[in-house]
Amino acid sequence: MFYNFFSFLLYIIIFMISIFNKKIRFFFEKRVCNVKPIEKGNYILIHASSLGEINLLEPFINKILLDESKRIIISVVTDTGYNQAVNKYNSPNVKVIYFPLDINFLIKKLFKNINIEKTIIVETEIWPNLINYSYRKSQLFLLNGRISDKSFKSYFRLRWYLKPILNKFKYLIMQTEEDKNRIIKLGASSNKVYNFGNLKFDINFDNYKDTELNEFKNTFGLSKKVFVAGSTREGEEEIIINVFLIL
């Protein structure tokens, strides 16, 4: 009840700000006003917050699409994630939508209009209304779940609130054994939690011929080996530079 009150209050605040702020107005319109209707039918709803999750989901989604009867809705939060999903999954069986804010009546509307058989939340997106409606209307799964040190400390203070939410999932598939143990400490039933590793290791990377690699090097004037550190976090750059100097 408290969550729905504050989330609705936030909805009103965003709406009021959007009247005077063009950027916020576009954010609001894409997630609330300009929602394209989805044809009725049975769907698997996959909620992936951003670009990173969209990329690592490719092998998983492609396996689902091998069954031509399966239809998927991908909901995303960020613009980059939305654009990548639209470009990557060019299939009539895949619909991409912006996540319509975790407001009670918006989530209710989503589940009312279509039949969602399964809801798969990627990584650790705790949206109470999405979870509640998914639990009531479909089978609910957490995929590639992870809990950082910082998040665990915050979540642990709210474990009394999180425990009933986590146990609405049929299964919680975590990235590591540590993630598995952490979510159990937060209240998830141990018989629902599994460690299947990180989905990013299932990504199929392109294999380039030597001629293509040489052409790439010549184009960018690369005469030496290239050291790449992608998606780094605060404090990791220093560690990476020290490792690089040892090599």
Short mmCIF file of N, CA and C in Angstrom, two decimals, residues 70-159:
data_model
loop_
_atom_site.label_atom_id
_atom_site.label_comp_id
_atom_site.label_asym_id
_atom_site.label_seq_id
_atom_site.Cartn_x
_atom_site.Cartn_y
_atom_site.Cartn_z
N LYS A 70 5.98 -19.29 -30.30
CA LYS A 70 6.26 -18.45 -29.14
C LYS A 70 6.34 -16.98 -29.56
N ARG A 71 5.72 -16.13 -28.76
CA ARG A 71 5.79 -14.68 -28.98
C ARG A 71 6.33 -14.01 -27.72
N ILE A 72 7.15 -13.01 -27.94
CA ILE A 72 7.89 -12.38 -26.84
C ILE A 72 7.63 -10.88 -26.81
N ILE A 73 7.46 -10.35 -25.61
CA ILE A 73 7.46 -8.91 -25.38
C ILE A 73 8.72 -8.58 -24.57
N ILE A 74 9.54 -7.68 -25.07
CA ILE A 74 10.72 -7.23 -24.33
C ILE A 74 10.44 -5.83 -23.81
N SER A 75 10.48 -5.66 -22.50
CA SER A 75 10.30 -4.33 -21.93
C SER A 75 11.65 -3.81 -21.44
N VAL A 76 11.93 -2.55 -21.76
CA VAL A 76 13.21 -1.95 -21.40
C VAL A 76 12.98 -0.59 -20.74
N VAL A 77 13.99 -0.12 -20.03
CA VAL A 77 13.90 1.16 -19.34
C VAL A 77 14.59 2.26 -20.13
N THR A 78 15.78 1.98 -20.66
CA THR A 78 16.59 3.03 -21.29
C THR A 78 16.34 3.13 -22.79
N ASP A 79 16.64 4.32 -23.35
CA ASP A 79 16.51 4.54 -24.79
C ASP A 79 17.49 3.68 -25.58
N THR A 80 18.74 3.57 -25.08
CA THR A 80 19.74 2.76 -25.79
C THR A 80 19.33 1.29 -25.80
N GLY A 81 18.78 0.82 -24.69
CA GLY A 81 18.30 -0.57 -24.64
C GLY A 81 17.14 -0.79 -25.60
N TYR A 82 16.23 0.17 -25.67
CA TYR A 82 15.08 0.06 -26.57
C TYR A 82 15.53 0.01 -28.03
N ASN A 83 16.41 0.93 -28.41
CA ASN A 83 16.88 0.98 -29.80
C ASN A 83 17.63 -0.29 -30.18
N GLN A 84 18.45 -0.79 -29.27
CA GLN A 84 19.20 -2.02 -29.54
C GLN A 84 18.27 -3.21 -29.69
N ALA A 85 17.24 -3.29 -28.86
CA ALA A 85 16.29 -4.41 -28.94
C ALA A 85 15.52 -4.38 -30.25
N VAL A 86 15.11 -3.19 -30.67
CA VAL A 86 14.37 -3.05 -31.93
C VAL A 86 15.24 -3.48 -33.11
N ASN A 87 16.52 -3.08 -33.10
CA ASN A 87 17.43 -3.43 -34.19
C ASN A 87 17.86 -4.89 -34.17
N LYS A 88 18.02 -5.43 -32.98
CA LYS A 88 18.55 -6.80 -32.84
C LYS A 88 17.48 -7.87 -33.10
N TYR A 89 16.27 -7.62 -32.66
CA TYR A 89 15.23 -8.65 -32.75
C TYR A 89 14.18 -8.23 -33.77
N ASN A 90 14.57 -8.30 -35.02
CA ASN A 90 13.68 -7.91 -36.12
C ASN A 90 12.82 -9.11 -36.52
N SER A 91 11.87 -9.44 -35.67
CA SER A 91 11.02 -10.61 -35.87
C SER A 91 9.57 -10.23 -35.59
N PRO A 92 8.64 -10.74 -36.38
CA PRO A 92 7.22 -10.46 -36.11
C PRO A 92 6.75 -11.05 -34.79
N ASN A 93 7.53 -11.98 -34.23
CA ASN A 93 7.18 -12.61 -32.96
C ASN A 93 7.75 -11.89 -31.75
N VAL A 94 8.42 -10.76 -31.99
CA VAL A 94 9.01 -10.00 -30.88
C VAL A 94 8.48 -8.57 -30.90
N LYS A 95 7.92 -8.14 -29.78
CA LYS A 95 7.47 -6.77 -29.60
C LYS A 95 8.34 -6.11 -28.53
N VAL A 96 8.78 -4.90 -28.82
CA VAL A 96 9.63 -4.16 -27.86
C VAL A 96 8.84 -2.97 -27.33
N ILE A 97 8.80 -2.84 -26.02
CA ILE A 97 8.08 -1.72 -25.39
C ILE A 97 8.96 -1.07 -24.33
N TYR A 98 8.65 0.18 -24.02
CA TYR A 98 9.26 0.81 -22.85
C TYR A 98 8.52 0.30 -21.61
N PHE A 99 9.28 0.02 -20.57
CA PHE A 99 8.66 -0.38 -19.30
C PHE A 99 7.79 0.78 -18.80
N PRO A 100 6.49 0.56 -18.62
CA PRO A 100 5.56 1.68 -18.36
C PRO A 100 5.54 2.19 -16.92
N LEU A 101 6.69 2.31 -16.30
CA LEU A 101 6.79 2.73 -14.90
C LEU A 101 6.06 1.72 -14.02
N ASP A 102 6.56 1.50 -12.83
CA ASP A 102 5.97 0.48 -11.95
C ASP A 102 4.80 1.06 -11.15
N ILE A 103 3.84 1.62 -11.89
CA ILE A 103 2.64 2.19 -11.29
C ILE A 103 1.52 1.16 -11.39
N ASN A 104 0.76 0.98 -10.33
CA ASN A 104 -0.23 -0.09 -10.24
C ASN A 104 -1.14 -0.16 -11.46
N PHE A 105 -1.77 0.96 -11.83
CA PHE A 105 -2.77 0.90 -12.90
C PHE A 105 -2.12 0.69 -14.27
N LEU A 106 -0.85 1.11 -14.44
CA LEU A 106 -0.17 0.90 -15.72
C LEU A 106 0.21 -0.56 -15.90
N ILE A 107 0.71 -1.19 -14.85
CA ILE A 107 1.06 -2.61 -14.93
C ILE A 107 -0.20 -3.45 -15.08
N LYS A 108 -1.26 -3.07 -14.37
CA LYS A 108 -2.54 -3.78 -14.49
C LYS A 108 -3.06 -3.73 -15.92
N LYS A 109 -2.92 -2.57 -16.56
CA LYS A 109 -3.37 -2.41 -17.94
C LYS A 109 -2.60 -3.32 -18.88
N LEU A 110 -1.29 -3.44 -18.66
CA LEU A 110 -0.46 -4.31 -19.49
C LEU A 110 -0.92 -5.76 -19.42
N PHE A 111 -1.20 -6.23 -18.21
CA PHE A 111 -1.61 -7.63 -18.04
C PHE A 111 -3.07 -7.86 -18.43
N LYS A 112 -3.86 -6.81 -18.43
CA LYS A 112 -5.28 -6.94 -18.79
C LYS A 112 -5.47 -7.12 -20.28
N ASN A 113 -4.65 -6.44 -21.07
CA ASN A 113 -4.82 -6.43 -22.52
C ASN A 113 -4.33 -7.70 -23.22
N ILE A 114 -3.34 -8.36 -22.64
CA ILE A 114 -2.76 -9.54 -23.27
C ILE A 114 -2.56 -10.65 -22.24
N ASN A 115 -2.38 -11.86 -22.72
CA ASN A 115 -2.16 -13.01 -21.84
C ASN A 115 -0.66 -13.28 -21.76
N ILE A 116 -0.08 -12.99 -20.63
CA ILE A 116 1.34 -13.24 -20.42
C ILE A 116 1.49 -14.56 -19.67
N GLU A 117 2.08 -15.55 -20.36
CA GLU A 117 2.22 -16.89 -19.78
C GLU A 117 3.38 -16.97 -18.80
N LYS A 118 4.48 -16.32 -19.15
CA LYS A 118 5.68 -16.32 -18.31
C LYS A 118 6.26 -14.92 -18.27
N THR A 119 6.75 -14.53 -17.11
CA THR A 119 7.46 -13.26 -16.96
C THR A 119 8.87 -13.56 -16.50
N ILE A 120 9.85 -13.04 -17.25
CA ILE A 120 11.26 -13.27 -16.92
C ILE A 120 11.91 -11.92 -16.66
N ILE A 121 12.34 -11.72 -15.44
CA ILE A 121 13.03 -10.47 -15.07
C ILE A 121 14.52 -10.74 -15.07
N VAL A 122 15.27 -9.91 -15.80
CA VAL A 122 16.71 -10.14 -15.99
C VAL A 122 17.51 -9.35 -14.97
N GLU A 123 18.52 -10.04 -14.41
CA GLU A 123 19.37 -9.52 -13.35
C GLU A 123 18.50 -9.25 -12.11
N THR A 124 18.65 -8.13 -11.44
CA THR A 124 17.89 -7.97 -10.19
C THR A 124 17.09 -6.68 -10.23
N GLU A 125 16.02 -6.69 -10.99
CA GLU A 125 15.11 -5.56 -11.08
C GLU A 125 13.93 -5.81 -10.15
N ILE A 126 13.93 -5.17 -9.00
CA ILE A 126 12.86 -5.36 -8.02
C ILE A 126 11.79 -4.30 -8.23
N TRP A 127 10.78 -4.66 -9.03
CA TRP A 127 9.62 -3.79 -9.27
C TRP A 127 8.40 -4.47 -8.65
N PRO A 128 7.98 -4.05 -7.46
CA PRO A 128 6.92 -4.77 -6.74
C PRO A 128 5.63 -4.98 -7.52
N ASN A 129 5.14 -3.97 -8.23
CA ASN A 129 3.88 -4.16 -8.97
C ASN A 129 4.04 -5.12 -10.13
N LEU A 130 5.14 -5.01 -10.85
CA LEU A 130 5.41 -5.97 -11.92
C LEU A 130 5.48 -7.38 -11.37
N ILE A 131 6.14 -7.54 -10.25
CA ILE A 131 6.28 -8.87 -9.63
C ILE A 131 4.92 -9.37 -9.14
N ASN A 132 4.13 -8.52 -8.51
CA ASN A 132 2.83 -8.94 -7.98
C ASN A 132 1.89 -9.40 -9.09
N TYR A 133 1.79 -8.61 -10.16
CA TYR A 133 0.89 -8.99 -11.26
C TYR A 133 1.42 -10.21 -12.02
N SER A 134 2.74 -10.31 -12.16
CA SER A 134 3.32 -11.47 -12.82
C SER A 134 3.05 -12.74 -12.03
N TYR A 135 3.12 -12.63 -10.73
CA TYR A 135 2.86 -13.78 -9.85
C TYR A 135 1.42 -14.25 -9.96
N ARG A 136 0.50 -13.29 -10.07
CA ARG A 136 -0.93 -13.61 -10.14
C ARG A 136 -1.36 -14.09 -11.52
N LYS A 137 -0.73 -13.54 -12.57
CA LYS A 137 -1.21 -13.78 -13.93
C LYS A 137 -0.33 -14.72 -14.74
N SER A 138 0.87 -15.02 -14.27
CA SER A 138 1.79 -15.83 -15.07
C SER A 138 2.76 -16.57 -14.15
N GLN A 139 3.69 -17.30 -14.76
CA GLN A 139 4.80 -17.87 -14.00
C GLN A 139 5.93 -16.86 -14.01
N LEU A 140 6.58 -16.69 -12.86
CA LEU A 140 7.56 -15.60 -12.69
C LEU A 140 8.95 -16.18 -12.42
N PHE A 141 9.94 -15.66 -13.18
CA PHE A 141 11.31 -16.15 -13.06
C PHE A 141 12.28 -14.97 -12.97
N LEU A 142 13.37 -15.17 -12.23
CA LEU A 142 14.49 -14.23 -12.23
C LEU A 142 15.64 -14.91 -12.96
N LEU A 143 16.20 -14.24 -13.96
CA LEU A 143 17.25 -14.81 -14.80
C LEU A 143 18.52 -13.98 -14.70
N ASN A 144 19.65 -14.70 -14.55
CA ASN A 144 20.96 -14.03 -14.48
C ASN A 144 21.03 -13.04 -13.32
N GLY A 145 20.43 -13.42 -12.21
CA GLY A 145 20.35 -12.54 -11.05
C GLY A 145 21.72 -12.26 -10.42
N ARG A 146 21.87 -11.08 -9.93
CA ARG A 146 23.12 -10.72 -9.24
C ARG A 146 22.81 -9.70 -8.15
N ILE A 147 23.61 -9.73 -7.09
CA ILE A 147 23.46 -8.76 -6.00
C ILE A 147 24.85 -8.29 -5.60
N SER A 148 25.15 -7.03 -5.86
CA SER A 148 26.47 -6.49 -5.55
C SER A 148 26.63 -6.31 -4.04
N ASP A 149 27.88 -6.07 -3.62
CA ASP A 149 28.15 -5.83 -2.19
C ASP A 149 27.31 -4.68 -1.67
N LYS A 150 27.30 -3.58 -2.43
CA LYS A 150 26.58 -2.39 -2.01
C LYS A 150 25.07 -2.65 -1.94
N SER A 151 24.53 -3.32 -2.96
CA SER A 151 23.09 -3.61 -2.99
C SER A 151 22.69 -4.54 -1.86
N PHE A 152 23.55 -5.51 -1.57
CA PHE A 152 23.22 -6.48 -0.52
C PHE A 152 23.07 -5.80 0.83
N LYS A 153 23.94 -4.85 1.12
CA LYS A 153 23.86 -4.14 2.40
C LYS A 153 22.55 -3.36 2.50
N SER A 154 22.14 -2.74 1.39
CA SER A 154 20.89 -1.99 1.38
C SER A 154 19.69 -2.92 1.47
N TYR A 155 19.71 -3.98 0.65
CA TYR A 155 18.60 -4.93 0.63
C TYR A 155 18.43 -5.65 1.97
N PHE A 156 19.57 -5.90 2.65
CA PHE A 156 19.49 -6.67 3.89
C PHE A 156 18.69 -5.93 4.96
N ARG A 157 18.73 -4.61 4.92
CA ARG A 157 17.94 -3.82 5.86
C ARG A 157 16.44 -3.94 5.56
N LEU A 158 16.11 -4.30 4.33
CA LEU A 158 14.71 -4.40 3.91
C LEU A 158 14.28 -5.85 3.69
N ARG A 159 15.03 -6.79 4.27
CA ARG A 159 14.73 -8.21 4.01
C ARG A 159 13.32 -8.59 4.47
#
